[in-house]
mmCIF file of C-alpha atoms in Angstrom:
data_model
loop_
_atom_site.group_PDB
_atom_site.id
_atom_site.type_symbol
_atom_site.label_atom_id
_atom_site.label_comp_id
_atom_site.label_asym_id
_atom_site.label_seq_id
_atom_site.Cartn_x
_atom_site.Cartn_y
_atom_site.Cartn_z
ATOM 1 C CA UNK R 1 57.517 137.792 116.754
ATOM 2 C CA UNK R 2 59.718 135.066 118.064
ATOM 3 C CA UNK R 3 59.741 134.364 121.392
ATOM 4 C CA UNK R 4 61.607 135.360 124.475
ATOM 5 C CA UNK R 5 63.887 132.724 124.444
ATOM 6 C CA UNK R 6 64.651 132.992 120.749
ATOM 7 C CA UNK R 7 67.797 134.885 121.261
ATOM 8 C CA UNK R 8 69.484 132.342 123.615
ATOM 9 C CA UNK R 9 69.675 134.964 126.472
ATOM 10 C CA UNK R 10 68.415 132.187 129.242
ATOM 11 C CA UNK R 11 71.834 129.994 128.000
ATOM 12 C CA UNK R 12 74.950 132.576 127.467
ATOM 13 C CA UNK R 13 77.630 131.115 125.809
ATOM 14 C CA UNK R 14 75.730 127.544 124.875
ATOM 15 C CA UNK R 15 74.549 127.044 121.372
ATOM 16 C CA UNK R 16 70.602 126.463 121.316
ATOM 17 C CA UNK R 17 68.220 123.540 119.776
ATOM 18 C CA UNK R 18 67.225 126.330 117.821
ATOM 19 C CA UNK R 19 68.068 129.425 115.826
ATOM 20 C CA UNK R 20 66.514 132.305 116.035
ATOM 21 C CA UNK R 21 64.698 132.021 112.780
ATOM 22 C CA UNK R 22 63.526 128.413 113.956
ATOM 23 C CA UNK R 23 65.974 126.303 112.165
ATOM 24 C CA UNK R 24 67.879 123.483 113.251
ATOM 25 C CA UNK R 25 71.353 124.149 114.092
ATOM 26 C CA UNK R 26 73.662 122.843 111.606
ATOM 27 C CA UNK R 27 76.318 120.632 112.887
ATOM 28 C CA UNK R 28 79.828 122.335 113.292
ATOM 29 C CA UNK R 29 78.010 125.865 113.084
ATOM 30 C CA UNK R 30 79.337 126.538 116.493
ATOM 31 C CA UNK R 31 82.779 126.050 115.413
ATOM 32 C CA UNK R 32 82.094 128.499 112.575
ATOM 33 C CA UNK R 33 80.885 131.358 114.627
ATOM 34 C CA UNK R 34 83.501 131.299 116.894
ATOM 35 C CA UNK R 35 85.894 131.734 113.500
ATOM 36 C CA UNK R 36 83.633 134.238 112.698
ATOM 37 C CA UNK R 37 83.972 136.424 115.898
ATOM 38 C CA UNK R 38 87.733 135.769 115.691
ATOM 39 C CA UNK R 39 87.597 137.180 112.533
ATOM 40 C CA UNK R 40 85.471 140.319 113.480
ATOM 41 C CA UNK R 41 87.948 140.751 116.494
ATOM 42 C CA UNK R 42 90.810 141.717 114.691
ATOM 43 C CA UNK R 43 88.575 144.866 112.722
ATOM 44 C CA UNK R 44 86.772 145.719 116.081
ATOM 45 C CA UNK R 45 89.764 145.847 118.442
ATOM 46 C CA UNK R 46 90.967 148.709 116.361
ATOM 47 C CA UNK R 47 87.718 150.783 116.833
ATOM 48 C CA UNK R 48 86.229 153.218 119.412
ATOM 49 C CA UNK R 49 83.704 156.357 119.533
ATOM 50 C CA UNK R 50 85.282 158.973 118.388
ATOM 51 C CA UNK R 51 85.268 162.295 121.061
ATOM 52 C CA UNK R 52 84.862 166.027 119.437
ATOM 53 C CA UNK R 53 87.875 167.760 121.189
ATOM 54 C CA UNK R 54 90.124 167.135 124.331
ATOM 55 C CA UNK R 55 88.660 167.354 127.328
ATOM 56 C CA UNK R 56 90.015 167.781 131.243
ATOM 57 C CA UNK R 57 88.485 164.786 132.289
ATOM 58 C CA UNK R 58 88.962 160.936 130.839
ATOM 59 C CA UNK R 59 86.698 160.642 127.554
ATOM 60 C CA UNK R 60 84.481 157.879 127.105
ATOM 61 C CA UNK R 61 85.661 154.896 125.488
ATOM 62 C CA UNK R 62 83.996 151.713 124.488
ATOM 63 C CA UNK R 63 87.047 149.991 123.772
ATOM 64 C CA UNK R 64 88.726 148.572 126.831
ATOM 65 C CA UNK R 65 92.156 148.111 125.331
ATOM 66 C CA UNK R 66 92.019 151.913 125.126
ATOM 67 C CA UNK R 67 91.304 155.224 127.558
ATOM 68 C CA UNK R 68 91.445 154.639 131.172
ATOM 69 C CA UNK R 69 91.290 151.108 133.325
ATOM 70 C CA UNK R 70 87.568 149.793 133.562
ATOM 71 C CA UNK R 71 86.582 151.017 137.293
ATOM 72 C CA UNK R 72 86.804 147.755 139.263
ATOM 73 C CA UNK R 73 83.517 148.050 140.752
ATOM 74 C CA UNK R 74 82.364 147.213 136.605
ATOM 75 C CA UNK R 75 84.379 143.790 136.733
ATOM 76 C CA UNK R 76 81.045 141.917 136.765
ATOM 77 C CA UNK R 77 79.803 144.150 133.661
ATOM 78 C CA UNK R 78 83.412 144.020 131.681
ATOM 79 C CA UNK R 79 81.784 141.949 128.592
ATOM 80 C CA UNK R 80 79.037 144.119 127.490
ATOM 81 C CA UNK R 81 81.071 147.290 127.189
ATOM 82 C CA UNK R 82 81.852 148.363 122.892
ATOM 83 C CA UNK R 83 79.540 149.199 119.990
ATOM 84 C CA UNK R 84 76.742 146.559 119.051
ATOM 85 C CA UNK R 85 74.712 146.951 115.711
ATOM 86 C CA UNK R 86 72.085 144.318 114.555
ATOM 87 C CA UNK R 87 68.356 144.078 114.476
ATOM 88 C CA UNK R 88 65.791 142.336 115.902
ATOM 89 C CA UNK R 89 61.930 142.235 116.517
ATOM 90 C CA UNK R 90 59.358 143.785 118.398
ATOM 91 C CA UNK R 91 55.536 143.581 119.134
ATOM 92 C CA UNK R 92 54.189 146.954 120.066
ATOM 93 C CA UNK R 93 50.571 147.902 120.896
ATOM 94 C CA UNK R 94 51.128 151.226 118.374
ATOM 95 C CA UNK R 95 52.786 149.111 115.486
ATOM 96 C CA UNK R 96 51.945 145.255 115.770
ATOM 97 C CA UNK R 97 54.605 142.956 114.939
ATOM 98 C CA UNK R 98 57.548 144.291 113.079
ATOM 99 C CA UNK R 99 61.220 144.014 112.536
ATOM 100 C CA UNK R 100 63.921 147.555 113.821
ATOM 101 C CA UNK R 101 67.733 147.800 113.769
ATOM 102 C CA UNK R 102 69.787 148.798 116.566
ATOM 103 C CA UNK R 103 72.922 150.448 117.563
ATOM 104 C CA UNK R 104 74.109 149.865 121.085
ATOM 105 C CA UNK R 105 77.004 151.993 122.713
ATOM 106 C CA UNK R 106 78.255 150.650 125.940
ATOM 107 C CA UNK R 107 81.227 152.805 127.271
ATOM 108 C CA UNK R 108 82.954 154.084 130.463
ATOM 109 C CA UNK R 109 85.072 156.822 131.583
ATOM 110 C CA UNK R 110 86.574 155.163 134.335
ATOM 111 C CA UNK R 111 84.156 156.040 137.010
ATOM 112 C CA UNK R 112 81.841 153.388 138.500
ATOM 113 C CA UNK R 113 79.244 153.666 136.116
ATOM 114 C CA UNK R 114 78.646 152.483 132.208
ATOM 115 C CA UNK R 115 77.033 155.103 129.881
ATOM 116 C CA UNK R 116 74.439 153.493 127.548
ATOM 117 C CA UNK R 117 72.741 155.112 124.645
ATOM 118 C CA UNK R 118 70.657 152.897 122.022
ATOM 119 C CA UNK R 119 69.613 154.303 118.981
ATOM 120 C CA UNK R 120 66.849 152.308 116.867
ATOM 121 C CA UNK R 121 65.315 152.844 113.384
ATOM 122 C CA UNK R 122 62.181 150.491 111.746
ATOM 123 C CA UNK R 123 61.758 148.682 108.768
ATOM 124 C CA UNK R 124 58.409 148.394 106.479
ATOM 125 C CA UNK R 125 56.896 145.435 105.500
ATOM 126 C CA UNK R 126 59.007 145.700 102.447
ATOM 127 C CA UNK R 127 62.288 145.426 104.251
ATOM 128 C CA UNK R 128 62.853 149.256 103.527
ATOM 129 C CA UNK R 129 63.882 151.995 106.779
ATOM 130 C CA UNK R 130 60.727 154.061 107.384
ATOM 131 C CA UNK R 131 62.167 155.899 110.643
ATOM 132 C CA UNK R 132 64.126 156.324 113.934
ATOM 133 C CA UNK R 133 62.453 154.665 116.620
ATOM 134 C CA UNK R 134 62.920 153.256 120.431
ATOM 135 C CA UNK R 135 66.095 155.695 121.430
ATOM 136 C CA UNK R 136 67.180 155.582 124.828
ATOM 137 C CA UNK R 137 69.881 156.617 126.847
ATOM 138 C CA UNK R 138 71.164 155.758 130.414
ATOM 139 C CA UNK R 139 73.674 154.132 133.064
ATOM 140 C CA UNK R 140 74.433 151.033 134.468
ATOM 141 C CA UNK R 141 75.481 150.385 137.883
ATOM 142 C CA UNK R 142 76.449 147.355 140.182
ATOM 143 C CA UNK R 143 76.636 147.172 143.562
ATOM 144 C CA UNK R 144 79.484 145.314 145.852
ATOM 145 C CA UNK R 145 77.083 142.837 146.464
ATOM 146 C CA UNK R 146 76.124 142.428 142.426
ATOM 147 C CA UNK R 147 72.753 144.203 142.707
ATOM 148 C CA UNK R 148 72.361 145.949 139.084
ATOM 149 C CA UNK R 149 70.990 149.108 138.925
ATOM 150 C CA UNK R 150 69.981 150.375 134.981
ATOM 151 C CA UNK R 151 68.783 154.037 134.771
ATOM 152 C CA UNK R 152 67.000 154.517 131.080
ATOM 153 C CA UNK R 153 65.760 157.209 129.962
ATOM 154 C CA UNK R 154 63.234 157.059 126.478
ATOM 155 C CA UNK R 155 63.065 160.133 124.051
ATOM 156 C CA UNK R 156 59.370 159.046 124.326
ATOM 157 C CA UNK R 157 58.589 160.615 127.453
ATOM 158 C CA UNK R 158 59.623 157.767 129.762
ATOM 159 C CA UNK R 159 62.191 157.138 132.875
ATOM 160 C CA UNK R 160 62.826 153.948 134.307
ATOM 161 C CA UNK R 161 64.608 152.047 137.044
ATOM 162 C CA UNK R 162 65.547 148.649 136.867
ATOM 163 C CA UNK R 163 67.028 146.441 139.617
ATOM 164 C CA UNK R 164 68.605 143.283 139.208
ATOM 165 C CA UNK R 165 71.618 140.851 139.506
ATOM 166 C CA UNK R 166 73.982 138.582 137.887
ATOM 167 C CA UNK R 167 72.703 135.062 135.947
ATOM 168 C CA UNK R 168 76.270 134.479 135.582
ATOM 169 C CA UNK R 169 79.223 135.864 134.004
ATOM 170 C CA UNK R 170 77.896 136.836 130.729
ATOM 171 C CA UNK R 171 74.073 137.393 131.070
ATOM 172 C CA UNK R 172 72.326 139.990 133.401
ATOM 173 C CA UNK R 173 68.209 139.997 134.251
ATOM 174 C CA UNK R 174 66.539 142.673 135.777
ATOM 175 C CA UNK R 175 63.276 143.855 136.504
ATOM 176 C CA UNK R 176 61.492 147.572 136.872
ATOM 177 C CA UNK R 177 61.165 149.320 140.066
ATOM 178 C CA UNK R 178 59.845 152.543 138.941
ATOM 179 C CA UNK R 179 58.276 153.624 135.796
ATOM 180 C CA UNK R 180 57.530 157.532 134.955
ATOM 181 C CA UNK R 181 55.905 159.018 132.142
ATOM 182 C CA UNK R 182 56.079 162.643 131.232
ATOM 183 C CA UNK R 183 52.409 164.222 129.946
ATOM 184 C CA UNK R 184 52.989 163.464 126.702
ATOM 185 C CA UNK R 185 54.244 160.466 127.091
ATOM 186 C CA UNK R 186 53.250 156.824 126.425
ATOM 187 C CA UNK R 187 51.413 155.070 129.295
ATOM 188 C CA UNK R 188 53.954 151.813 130.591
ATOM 189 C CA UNK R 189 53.493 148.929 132.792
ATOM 190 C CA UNK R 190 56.285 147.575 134.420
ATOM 191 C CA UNK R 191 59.187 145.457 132.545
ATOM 192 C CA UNK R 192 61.877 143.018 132.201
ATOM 193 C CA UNK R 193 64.924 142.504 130.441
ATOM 194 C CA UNK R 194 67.602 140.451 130.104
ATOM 195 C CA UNK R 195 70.843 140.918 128.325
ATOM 196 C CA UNK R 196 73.647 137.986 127.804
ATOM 197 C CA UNK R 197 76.425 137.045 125.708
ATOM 198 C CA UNK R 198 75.237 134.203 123.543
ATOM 199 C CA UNK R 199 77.070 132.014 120.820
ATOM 200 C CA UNK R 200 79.791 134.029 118.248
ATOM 201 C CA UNK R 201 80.258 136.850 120.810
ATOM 202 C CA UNK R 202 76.831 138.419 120.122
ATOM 203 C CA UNK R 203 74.745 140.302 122.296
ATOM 204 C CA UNK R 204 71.333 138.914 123.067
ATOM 205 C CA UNK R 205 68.607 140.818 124.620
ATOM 206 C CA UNK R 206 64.769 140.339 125.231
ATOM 207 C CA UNK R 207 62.092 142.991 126.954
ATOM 208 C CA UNK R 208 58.857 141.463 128.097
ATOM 209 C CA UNK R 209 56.211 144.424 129.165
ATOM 210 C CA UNK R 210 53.385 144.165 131.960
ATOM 211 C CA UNK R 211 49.728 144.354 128.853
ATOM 212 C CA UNK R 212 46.857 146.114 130.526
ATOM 213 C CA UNK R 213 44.953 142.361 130.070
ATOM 214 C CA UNK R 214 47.883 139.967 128.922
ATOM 215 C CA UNK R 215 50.262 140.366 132.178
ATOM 216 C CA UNK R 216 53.800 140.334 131.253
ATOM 217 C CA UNK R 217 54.556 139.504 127.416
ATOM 218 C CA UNK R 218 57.200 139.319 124.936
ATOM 219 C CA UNK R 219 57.697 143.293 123.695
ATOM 220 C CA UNK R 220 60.879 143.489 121.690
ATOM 221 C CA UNK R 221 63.875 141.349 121.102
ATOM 222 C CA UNK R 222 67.122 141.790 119.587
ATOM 223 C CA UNK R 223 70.628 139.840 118.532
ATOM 224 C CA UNK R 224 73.866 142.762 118.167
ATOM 225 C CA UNK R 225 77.084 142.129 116.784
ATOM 226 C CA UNK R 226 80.054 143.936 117.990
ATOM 227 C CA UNK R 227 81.398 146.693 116.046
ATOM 228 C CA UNK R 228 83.865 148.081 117.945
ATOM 229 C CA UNK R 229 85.841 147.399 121.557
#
C-alpha cells in the first residue's frame, strides 16, 4: 500500500517529487493535466444526479452551476462538491493489502450542510471486481469559525464524528471524536482523514486508523476524478 502522502493531500494544488505509483514526474506533466481537466470540464459541467420526481423542496444537486445557490456558510467547502469516481488502495486487518474503486457524491440542497454518500467495490488479485465494499453515507458541516464537522455513517455497523478545520483552500484534515459500533459491527479505533484538491483537479484522500498495537497507520487511500459538477 502506498503511503499516506502518496496522494499529494499534504500539498493541494502543487505537483509532487513523486507519483503515486512512485515514478518520477515527467517534465511538463503538470501542464498536461491541467489540459486534461480542461478537457474533462467541458463533459462534467453538463452533468448532475439525476432526482426520481419533483419534489416541494430544492433537490440535491452536485453541480453548482445548477439547483439552488451553495448556502454561504459552505463557501469554505465549495470545491469538493460533484461526482468523483477513481480507485485507490487500502490495508485492512480483514483483507490485507488490496486495491477498491470508488464513487464519491458530494451535493447540497441549499441548506448549510453537504450530503455525502461513497459507494466502494474491490478488486481480486487478478484485477477483476469481486464485490461492493466500504459504503458510507453522511454530512458535512462548517462552522463560522471553520471548525468541520463530518457525520459518517458505515453500512458496516459503524457511526462516526469527525472534527476538524481548514489546511487551506482546497484540502481539509480532521480527526474522530466519537466512534460507535452497532453489535454486529466491526470493532474501530479512532481515525483520520484528510481530503484535498491535488494536481489536474483530482480529489485526494487518505484514512489512517488507531491498530490495537501499531497506533495510528495508513488504512485506505484514494485519488477521484470528477465526473460531474
Amino acid at each position: 500500500m502506498t503511503g499516506d502522502r502518496d496522494a499529494g493531500v499534504d500539498s493541494p494544488g502543487r505537483p509532487t517529487p513523486e507519483g503515486a505509483d512512485q515514478q518520477s514526474v515527467v517534465p511538463g506533466s503538470g501542464n498536461a493535466a491541467v489540459e486534461a481537466a480542461t478537457e474533462r470540464s467541458e463533459i462534467t459541467a453538463g452533468r448532475n444526479i439525476t432526482p426520481f420526481s419533483e419534489l416541494p423542496i430544492a433537490e440535491d444537486t452536485a453541480n453548482l452551476r445548477h439547483g439552488p445557490d451553495l448556502h454561504p456558510g459552505l463557501l469554505a467547502l465549495l470545491p469538493i462538491v460533484g461526482v468523483w469516481e477513481g480507485e485507490g488502495e487500502a490495508d485492512t486487518e480483514e483483507r490485507g493489502e488490496h486495491r477498491f474503486g470508488q464513487q464519491l457524491v458530494i451535493s447540497h440542497d441549499g441548506e448549510n450542510y453537504l450530503s455525502w454518500s461513497s459507494r466502494c467495490w474491490t478488486f481480486d488479485s487478478g484485477g477483476a471486481v469481486d464485490g461492493a465494499a466500504y459504503r458510507e453515507s453522511g454530512f458535512w458541516r462548517i462552522s463560522e469559525d471553520d471548525q468541520l464537522e463530518f457525520l459518517v455513517a458505515h453500512a458496516a455497523g459503524v457511526i462516526e464524528m469527525y472534527y476538524g478545520k481548514p489546511i487551506s483552500q482546497s484540502a481539509w484534515e480532521m480527526s474522530t471524536d466519537v466512534v460507535l459500533t452497532s453489535p454486529t459491527g466491526p470493532a474501530r479505533g479512532g481515525a483520520k482523514r484528510m481530503y484535498g484538491i491535488v494536481e489536474g483537479g483530482d480529489l485526494g484522500w487518505v484514512e489512517e486508523r488507531v491498530h490495537p498495537e501499531r497506533g495510528l497507520v495508513p488504512r485506505m487511500s484514494a485519488r477521484l476524478q470528477r465526473v460531474a459538477g
